[in-house]
Short mmCIF file of C-alpha atoms and ligand atoms in Angstrom, two decimals:
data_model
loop_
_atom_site.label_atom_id
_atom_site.label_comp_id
_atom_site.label_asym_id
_atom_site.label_seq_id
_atom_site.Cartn_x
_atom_site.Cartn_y
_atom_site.Cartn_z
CA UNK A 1 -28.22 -30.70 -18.24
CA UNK A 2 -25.31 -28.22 -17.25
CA UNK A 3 -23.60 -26.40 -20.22
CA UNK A 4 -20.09 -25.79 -19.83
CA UNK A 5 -18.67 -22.20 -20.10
CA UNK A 6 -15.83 -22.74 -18.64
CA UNK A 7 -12.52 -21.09 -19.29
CA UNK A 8 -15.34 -18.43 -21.22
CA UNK A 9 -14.98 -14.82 -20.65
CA UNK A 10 -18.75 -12.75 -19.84
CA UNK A 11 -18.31 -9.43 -21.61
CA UNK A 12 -21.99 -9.00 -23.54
CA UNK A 13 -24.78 -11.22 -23.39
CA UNK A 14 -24.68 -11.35 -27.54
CA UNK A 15 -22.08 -13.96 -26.63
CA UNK A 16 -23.93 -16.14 -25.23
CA UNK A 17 -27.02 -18.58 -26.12
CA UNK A 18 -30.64 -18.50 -24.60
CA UNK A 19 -29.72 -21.95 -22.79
CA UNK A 20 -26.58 -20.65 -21.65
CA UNK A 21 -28.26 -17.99 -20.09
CA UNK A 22 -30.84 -19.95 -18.60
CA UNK A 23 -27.88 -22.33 -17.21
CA UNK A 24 -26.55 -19.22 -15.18
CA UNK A 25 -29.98 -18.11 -13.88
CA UNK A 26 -30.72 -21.61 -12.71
CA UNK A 27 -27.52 -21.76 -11.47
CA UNK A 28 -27.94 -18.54 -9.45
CA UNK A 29 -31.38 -19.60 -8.04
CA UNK A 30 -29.17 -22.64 -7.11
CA UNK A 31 -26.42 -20.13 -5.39
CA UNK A 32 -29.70 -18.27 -3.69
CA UNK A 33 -31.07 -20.95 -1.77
CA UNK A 34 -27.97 -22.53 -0.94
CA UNK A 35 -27.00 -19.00 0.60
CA UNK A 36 -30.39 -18.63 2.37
CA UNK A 37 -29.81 -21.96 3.97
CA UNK A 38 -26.47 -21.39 4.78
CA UNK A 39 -25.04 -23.83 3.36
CA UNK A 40 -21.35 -24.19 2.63
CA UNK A 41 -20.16 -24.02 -0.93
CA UNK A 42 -16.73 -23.00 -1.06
CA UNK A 43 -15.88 -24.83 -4.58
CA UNK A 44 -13.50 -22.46 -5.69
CA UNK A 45 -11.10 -22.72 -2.78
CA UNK A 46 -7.67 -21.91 -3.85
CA UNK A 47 -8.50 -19.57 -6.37
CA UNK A 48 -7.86 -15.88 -6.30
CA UNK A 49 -9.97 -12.92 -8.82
CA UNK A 50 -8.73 -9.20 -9.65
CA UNK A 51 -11.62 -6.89 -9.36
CA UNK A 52 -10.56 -3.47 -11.63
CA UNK A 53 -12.82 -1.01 -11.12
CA UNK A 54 -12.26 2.53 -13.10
CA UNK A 55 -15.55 3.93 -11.85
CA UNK A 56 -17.02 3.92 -8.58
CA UNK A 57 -19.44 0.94 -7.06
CA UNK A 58 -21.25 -0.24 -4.79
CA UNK A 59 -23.32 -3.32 -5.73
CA UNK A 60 -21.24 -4.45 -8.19
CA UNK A 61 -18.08 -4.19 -6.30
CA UNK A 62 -19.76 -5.98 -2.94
CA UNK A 63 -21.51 -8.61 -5.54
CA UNK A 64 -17.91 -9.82 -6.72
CA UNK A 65 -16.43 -9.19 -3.60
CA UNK A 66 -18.80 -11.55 -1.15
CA UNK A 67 -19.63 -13.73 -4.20
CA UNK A 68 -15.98 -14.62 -4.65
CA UNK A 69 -15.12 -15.07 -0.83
CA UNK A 70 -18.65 -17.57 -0.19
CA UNK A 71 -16.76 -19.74 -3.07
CA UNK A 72 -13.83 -19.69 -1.01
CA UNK A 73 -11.39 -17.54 -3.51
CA UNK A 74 -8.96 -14.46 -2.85
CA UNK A 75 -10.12 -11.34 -3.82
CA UNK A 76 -7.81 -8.49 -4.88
CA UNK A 77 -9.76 -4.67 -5.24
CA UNK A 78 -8.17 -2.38 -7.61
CA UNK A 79 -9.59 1.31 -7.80
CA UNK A 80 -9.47 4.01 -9.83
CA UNK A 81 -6.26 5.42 -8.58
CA UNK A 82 -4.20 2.17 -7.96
CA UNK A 83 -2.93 0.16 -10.63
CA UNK A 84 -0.51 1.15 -13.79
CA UNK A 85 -3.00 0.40 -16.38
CA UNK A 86 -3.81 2.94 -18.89
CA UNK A 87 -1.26 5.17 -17.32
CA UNK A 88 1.73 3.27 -17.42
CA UNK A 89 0.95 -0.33 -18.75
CA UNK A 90 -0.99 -0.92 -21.45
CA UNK A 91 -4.19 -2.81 -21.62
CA UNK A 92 -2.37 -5.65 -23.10
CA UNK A 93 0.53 -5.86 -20.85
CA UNK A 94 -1.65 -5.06 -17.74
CA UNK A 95 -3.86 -8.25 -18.88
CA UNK A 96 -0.53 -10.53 -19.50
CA UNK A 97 0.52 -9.90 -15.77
CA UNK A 98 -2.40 -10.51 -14.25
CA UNK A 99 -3.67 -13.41 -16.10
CA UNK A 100 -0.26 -15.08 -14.40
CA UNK A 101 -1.53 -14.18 -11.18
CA UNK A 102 -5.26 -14.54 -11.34
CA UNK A 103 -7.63 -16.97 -12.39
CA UNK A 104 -10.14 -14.37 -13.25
CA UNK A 105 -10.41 -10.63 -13.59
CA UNK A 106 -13.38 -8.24 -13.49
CA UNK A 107 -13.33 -4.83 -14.82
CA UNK A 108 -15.38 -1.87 -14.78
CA UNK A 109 -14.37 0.88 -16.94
CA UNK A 110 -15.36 3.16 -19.91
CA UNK A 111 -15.04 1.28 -23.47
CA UNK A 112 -16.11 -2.03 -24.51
CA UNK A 113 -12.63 -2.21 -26.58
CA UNK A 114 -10.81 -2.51 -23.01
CA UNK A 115 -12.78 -5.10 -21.77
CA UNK A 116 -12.33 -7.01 -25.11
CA UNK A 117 -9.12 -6.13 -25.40
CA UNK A 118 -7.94 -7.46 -21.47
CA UNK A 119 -10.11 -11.23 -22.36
CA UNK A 120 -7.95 -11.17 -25.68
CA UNK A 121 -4.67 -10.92 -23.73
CA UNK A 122 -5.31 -12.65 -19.97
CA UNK A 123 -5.72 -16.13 -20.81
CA UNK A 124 -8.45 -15.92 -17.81
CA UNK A 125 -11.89 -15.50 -17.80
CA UNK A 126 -12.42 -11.69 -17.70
CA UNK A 127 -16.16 -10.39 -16.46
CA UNK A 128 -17.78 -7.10 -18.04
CA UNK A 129 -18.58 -5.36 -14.44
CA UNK A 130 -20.25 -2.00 -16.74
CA UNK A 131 -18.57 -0.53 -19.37
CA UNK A 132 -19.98 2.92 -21.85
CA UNK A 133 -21.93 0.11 -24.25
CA UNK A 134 -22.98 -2.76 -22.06
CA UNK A 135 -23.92 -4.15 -18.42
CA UNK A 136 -24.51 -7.70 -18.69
CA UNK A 137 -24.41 -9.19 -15.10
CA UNK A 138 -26.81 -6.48 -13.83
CA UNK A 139 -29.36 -7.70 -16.76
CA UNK A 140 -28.62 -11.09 -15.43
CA UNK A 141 -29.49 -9.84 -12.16
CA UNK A 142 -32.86 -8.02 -13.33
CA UNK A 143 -34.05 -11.36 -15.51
CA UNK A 144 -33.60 -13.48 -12.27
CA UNK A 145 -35.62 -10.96 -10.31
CA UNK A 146 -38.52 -11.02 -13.13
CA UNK A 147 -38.58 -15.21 -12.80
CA UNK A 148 -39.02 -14.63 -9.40
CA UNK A 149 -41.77 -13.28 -9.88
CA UNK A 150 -43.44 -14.43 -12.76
CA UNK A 151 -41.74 -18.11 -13.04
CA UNK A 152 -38.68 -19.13 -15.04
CA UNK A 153 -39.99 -19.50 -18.31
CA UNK A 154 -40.38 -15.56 -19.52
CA UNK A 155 -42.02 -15.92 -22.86
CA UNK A 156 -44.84 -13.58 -23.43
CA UNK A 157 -43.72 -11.12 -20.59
CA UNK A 158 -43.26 -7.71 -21.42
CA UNK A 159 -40.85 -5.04 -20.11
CA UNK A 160 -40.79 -1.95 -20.50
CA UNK A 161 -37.85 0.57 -19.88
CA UNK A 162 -38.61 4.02 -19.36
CA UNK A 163 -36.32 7.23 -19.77
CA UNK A 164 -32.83 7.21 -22.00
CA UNK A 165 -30.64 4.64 -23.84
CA UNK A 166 -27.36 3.47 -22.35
CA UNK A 167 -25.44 0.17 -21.49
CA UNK A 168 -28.30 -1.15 -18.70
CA UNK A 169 -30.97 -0.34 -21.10
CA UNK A 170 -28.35 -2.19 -24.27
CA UNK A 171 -28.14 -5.25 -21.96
CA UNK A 172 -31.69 -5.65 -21.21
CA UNK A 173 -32.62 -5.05 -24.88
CA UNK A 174 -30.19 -8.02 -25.71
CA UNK A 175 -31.33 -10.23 -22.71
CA UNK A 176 -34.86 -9.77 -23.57
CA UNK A 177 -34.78 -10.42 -27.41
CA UNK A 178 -32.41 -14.06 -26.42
CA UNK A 179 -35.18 -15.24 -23.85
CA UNK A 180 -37.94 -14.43 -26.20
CA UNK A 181 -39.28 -11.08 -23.28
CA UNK A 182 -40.83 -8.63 -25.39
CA UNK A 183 -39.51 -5.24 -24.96
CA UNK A 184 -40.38 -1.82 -25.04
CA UNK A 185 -37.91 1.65 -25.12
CA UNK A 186 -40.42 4.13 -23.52
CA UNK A 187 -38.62 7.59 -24.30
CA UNK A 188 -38.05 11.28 -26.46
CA UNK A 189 -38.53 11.12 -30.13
CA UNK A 190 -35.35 9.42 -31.74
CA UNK A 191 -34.42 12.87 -33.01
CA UNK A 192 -35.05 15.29 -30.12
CA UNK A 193 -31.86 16.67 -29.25
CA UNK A 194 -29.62 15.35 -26.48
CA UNK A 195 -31.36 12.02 -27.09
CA UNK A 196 -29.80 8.43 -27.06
CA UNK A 197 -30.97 5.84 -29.08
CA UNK A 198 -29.55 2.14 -29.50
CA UNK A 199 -26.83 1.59 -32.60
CA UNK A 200 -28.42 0.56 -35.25
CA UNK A 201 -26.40 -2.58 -35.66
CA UNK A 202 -27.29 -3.86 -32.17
CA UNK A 203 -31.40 -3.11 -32.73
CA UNK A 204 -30.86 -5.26 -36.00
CA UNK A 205 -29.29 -7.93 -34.06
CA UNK A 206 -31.90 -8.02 -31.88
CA UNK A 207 -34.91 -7.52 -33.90
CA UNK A 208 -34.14 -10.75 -35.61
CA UNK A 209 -32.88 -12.52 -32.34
CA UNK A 210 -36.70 -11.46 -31.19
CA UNK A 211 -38.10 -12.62 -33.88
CA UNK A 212 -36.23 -16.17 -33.95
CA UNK A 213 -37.59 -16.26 -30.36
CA UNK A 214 -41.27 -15.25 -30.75
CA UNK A 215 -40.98 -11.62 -29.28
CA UNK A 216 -40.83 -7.86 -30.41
CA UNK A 217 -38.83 -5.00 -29.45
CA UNK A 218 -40.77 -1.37 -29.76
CA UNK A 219 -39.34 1.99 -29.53
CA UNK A 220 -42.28 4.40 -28.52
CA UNK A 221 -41.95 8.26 -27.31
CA UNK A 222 -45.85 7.55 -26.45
CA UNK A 223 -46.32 6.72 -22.65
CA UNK A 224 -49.84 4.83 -23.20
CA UNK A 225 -48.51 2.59 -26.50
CA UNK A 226 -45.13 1.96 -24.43
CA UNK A 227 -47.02 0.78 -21.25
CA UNK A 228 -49.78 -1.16 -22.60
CA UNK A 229 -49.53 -4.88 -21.23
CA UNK A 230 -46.26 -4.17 -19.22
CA UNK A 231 -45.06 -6.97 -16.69
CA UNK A 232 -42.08 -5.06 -15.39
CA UNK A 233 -41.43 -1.60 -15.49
CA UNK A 234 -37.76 -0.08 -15.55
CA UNK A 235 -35.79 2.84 -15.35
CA UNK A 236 -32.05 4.17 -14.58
CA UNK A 237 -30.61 7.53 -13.75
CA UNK A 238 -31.03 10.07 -16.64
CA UNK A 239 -27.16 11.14 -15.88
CA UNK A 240 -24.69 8.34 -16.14
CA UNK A 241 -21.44 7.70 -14.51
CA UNK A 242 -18.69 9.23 -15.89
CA UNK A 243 -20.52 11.73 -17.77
CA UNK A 244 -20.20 15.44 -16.54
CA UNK A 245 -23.07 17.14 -14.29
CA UNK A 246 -23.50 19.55 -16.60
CA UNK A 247 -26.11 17.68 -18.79
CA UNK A 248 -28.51 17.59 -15.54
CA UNK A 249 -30.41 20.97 -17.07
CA UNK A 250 -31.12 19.15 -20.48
CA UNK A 251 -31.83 15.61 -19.25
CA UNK A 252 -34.56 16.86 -17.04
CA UNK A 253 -35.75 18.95 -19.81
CA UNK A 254 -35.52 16.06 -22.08
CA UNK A 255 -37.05 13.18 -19.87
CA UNK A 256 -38.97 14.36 -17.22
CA UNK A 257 -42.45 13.65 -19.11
CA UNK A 258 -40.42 9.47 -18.93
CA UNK A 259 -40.53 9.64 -15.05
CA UNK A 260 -42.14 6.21 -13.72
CA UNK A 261 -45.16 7.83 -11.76
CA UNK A 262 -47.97 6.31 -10.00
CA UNK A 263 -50.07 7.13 -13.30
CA UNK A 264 -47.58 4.81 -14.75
CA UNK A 265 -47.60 2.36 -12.63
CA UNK A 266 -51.42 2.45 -12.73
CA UNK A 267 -51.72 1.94 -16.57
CA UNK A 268 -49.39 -1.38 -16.96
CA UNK A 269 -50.34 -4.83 -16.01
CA UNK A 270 -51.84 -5.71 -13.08
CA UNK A 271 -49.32 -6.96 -10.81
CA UNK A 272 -47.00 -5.06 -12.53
CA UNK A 273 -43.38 -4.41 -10.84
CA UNK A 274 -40.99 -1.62 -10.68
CA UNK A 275 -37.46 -2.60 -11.03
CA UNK A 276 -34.15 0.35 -11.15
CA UNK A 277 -30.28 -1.25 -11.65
CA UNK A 278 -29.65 1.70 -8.66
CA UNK A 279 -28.32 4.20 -7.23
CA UNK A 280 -31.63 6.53 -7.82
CA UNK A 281 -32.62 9.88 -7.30
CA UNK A 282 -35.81 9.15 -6.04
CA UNK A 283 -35.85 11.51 -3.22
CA UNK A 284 -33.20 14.21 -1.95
CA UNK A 285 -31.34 11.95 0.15
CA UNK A 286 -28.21 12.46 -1.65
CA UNK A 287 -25.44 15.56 -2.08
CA UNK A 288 -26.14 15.34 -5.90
CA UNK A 289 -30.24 14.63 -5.14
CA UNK A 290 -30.11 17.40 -2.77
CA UNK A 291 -28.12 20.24 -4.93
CA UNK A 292 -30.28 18.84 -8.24
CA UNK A 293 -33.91 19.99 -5.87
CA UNK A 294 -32.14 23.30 -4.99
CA UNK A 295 -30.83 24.29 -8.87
CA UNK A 296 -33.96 22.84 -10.64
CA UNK A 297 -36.57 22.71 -7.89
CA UNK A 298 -36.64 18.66 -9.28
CA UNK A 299 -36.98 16.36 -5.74
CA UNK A 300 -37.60 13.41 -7.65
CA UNK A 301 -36.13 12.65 -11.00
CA UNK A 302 -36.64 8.89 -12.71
CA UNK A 303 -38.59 7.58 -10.26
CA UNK A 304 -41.95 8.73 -8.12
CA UNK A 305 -40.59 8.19 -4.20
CA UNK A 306 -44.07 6.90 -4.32
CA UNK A 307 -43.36 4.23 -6.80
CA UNK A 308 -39.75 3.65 -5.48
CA UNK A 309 -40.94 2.88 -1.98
CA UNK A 310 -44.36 0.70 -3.22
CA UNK A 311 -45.11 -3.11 -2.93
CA UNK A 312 -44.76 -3.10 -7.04
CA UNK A 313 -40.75 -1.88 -6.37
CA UNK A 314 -38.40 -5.08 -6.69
CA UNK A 315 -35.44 -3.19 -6.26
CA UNK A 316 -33.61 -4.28 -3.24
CA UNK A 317 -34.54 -7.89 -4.25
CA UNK A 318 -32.23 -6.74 -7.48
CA UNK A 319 -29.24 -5.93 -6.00
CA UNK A 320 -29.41 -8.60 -4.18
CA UNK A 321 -29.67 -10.62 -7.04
CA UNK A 322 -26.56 -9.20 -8.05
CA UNK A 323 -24.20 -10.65 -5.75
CA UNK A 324 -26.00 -14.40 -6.75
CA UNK A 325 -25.98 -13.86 -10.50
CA UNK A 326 -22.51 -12.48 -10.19
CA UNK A 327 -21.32 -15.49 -8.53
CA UNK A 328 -22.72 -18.02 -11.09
CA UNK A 329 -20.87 -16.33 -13.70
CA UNK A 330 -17.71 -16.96 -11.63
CA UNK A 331 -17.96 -20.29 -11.18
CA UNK A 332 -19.45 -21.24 -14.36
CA UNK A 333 -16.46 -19.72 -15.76
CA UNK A 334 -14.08 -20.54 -13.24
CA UNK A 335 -14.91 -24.13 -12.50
N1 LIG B 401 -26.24 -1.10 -10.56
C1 LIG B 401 -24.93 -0.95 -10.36
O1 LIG B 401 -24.09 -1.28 -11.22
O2 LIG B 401 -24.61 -0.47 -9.13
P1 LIG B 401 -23.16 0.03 -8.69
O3 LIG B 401 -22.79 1.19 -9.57
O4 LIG B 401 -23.30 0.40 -7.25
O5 LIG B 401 -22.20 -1.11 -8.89
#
């Protein structure tokens, strides 16, 4: 039976229920095959989104872009440099204008407070495209990758994320403790300096979601506890967007022993994938990858190439599932 979230704004996954989930991963499977069969399904026609990006993108930009166009709406791309708000216009006001124009807005940016605060004043479903705390549609995107794989119903799976807390690591931990996936923080000691570690209102939250849904959450700094029984190994970048390249000497200090190796890889569940939210520095293919091998002598830092590049990696499949995730949120919003 479809759930109706319409008019509903997507800005953390606490907001929404297991079956609501569910609803938009069935719904993107839906979105998939109709894509892959090329079929039509322009059902938002005469509809037109804002996409406010503060931070660069690549996935997540294209995901909203091509998902919003195959349902037939207008698209309008704001970057960094190009609008009033924060500058000029206020949050508030910048949300009051272009909830008149738009019927739904997107926004990646720093704060959860901004994101929160533009749904409070657009009157338009607004869509959490990252943000410092959280990044819900690319957990979206990762769940519908691990049913894939394993089937839809996820109970009983384990994943494990590997390397330092931050909003794709928040959003998994919240996706996994709804849907009942038992997760595991693979990383330093909570007190080694430089560290990260989850707030402790959000691990309470979702220690007893977890626990209403028949699975556990584990924080580990041990490799072989952490990996033990693991269905789907993940990592991100140990350097986030936004923060300054400075950190590179401590964060490889700090999480190097947390890279996802073949060893790794060897010691989880058999048939066992690797999945990454990307970009990675899994090689030096890159001007940062490149200058971080010449200052540190590092050419590979979250991520074995090996591992990146091996029949266990789901990663392309991921982004992909981006763009069809992305695009049930919009219309189950939107419609
Ligand atoms: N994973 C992700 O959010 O990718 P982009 O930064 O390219 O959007």
């Amino acid at each position: 039976m479809g759930l109706n979230l319409s008019g509903k704004s997507f800005l953390t996954l606490l907001d929404f229920s297991p079956e609501e989930i569910n609803y938009l991963l069935d719904l993107a499977r839906d979105f998939k095959n109709l894509k892959r069969c090329g079929t039509p399904h322009r059902w938002l026609e005469g509809k037109n989104v804002v996409l406010l990006f503060e931070k660069t993108s690549t996935r997540t930009r294209c995901a909203f872009e091509v998902g919003a166009m195959d349902l037939g709406m207008g698209v309008t791309y704001l970057d960094p440099g190009s609008s009033q708000m924060g500058k000029k216009e206020s949050i508030e006001d910048t949300a009051r204008v272009l909830g008149r124009m738009y019927d739904g807005i997107e926004y990646r940016g720093f704060e959860q407070e901004v994101v929160e605060d533009l749904a409070a004043n657009a009157g338009v479903p607004v869509w959490n495209g990252l943000t410092a705390q959280f990044h819900p549609t690319q957990a979206l995107a990762d769940i519908m990758t691990m049913r894939e794989e394993f089937g839809p119903d996820l109970k009983g799976r384990k994943l494990a994320f590997f390397g330092q807390v931050g909003n794709t690591a928040a959003s998994l931990l919240v996706i996994c403790a709804k849907l009942g996936i038992d997760f595991v923080q693979v990383g330093p000691q909570s007190d080694a300096p430089g560290n990260r570690t989850y707030k402790p209102e959000l691990l309470e939250a979702c220690q007893a979601m977890a626990a209403r849904n028949g699975s556990t959450i584990t924080i580990t700094d041990s490799i072989e506890e952490g990996i033990k029984g693991v269905d789907a190994v993940y990592t991100d970048v140990w350097v986030g967007m936004g923060q300054p390249a400075e950190l590179w000497r401590d964060r490889i200090a700090l999480l190097e022993p947390y890279r996802v190796t073949e060893e790794v890889m060897a010691q989880a569940n058999p048939g066992a994938i690797f999945l990454h939210c990307l970009p990675s520095f899994h090689d030096t293919n890159t001007t940062i990858g490149a200058e971080i091998a010449e200052q540190f002598g590092v050419t590979e830092m979250e991520v074995e190439d090996v591992v990146f590049e091996s029949d266990a990696s789901r990663v392309f499949q991921q982004a992909e599932n981006r763009m069809h995730t992305i695009k049930a949120v919009m219309y189950a919003t939107l419609k």
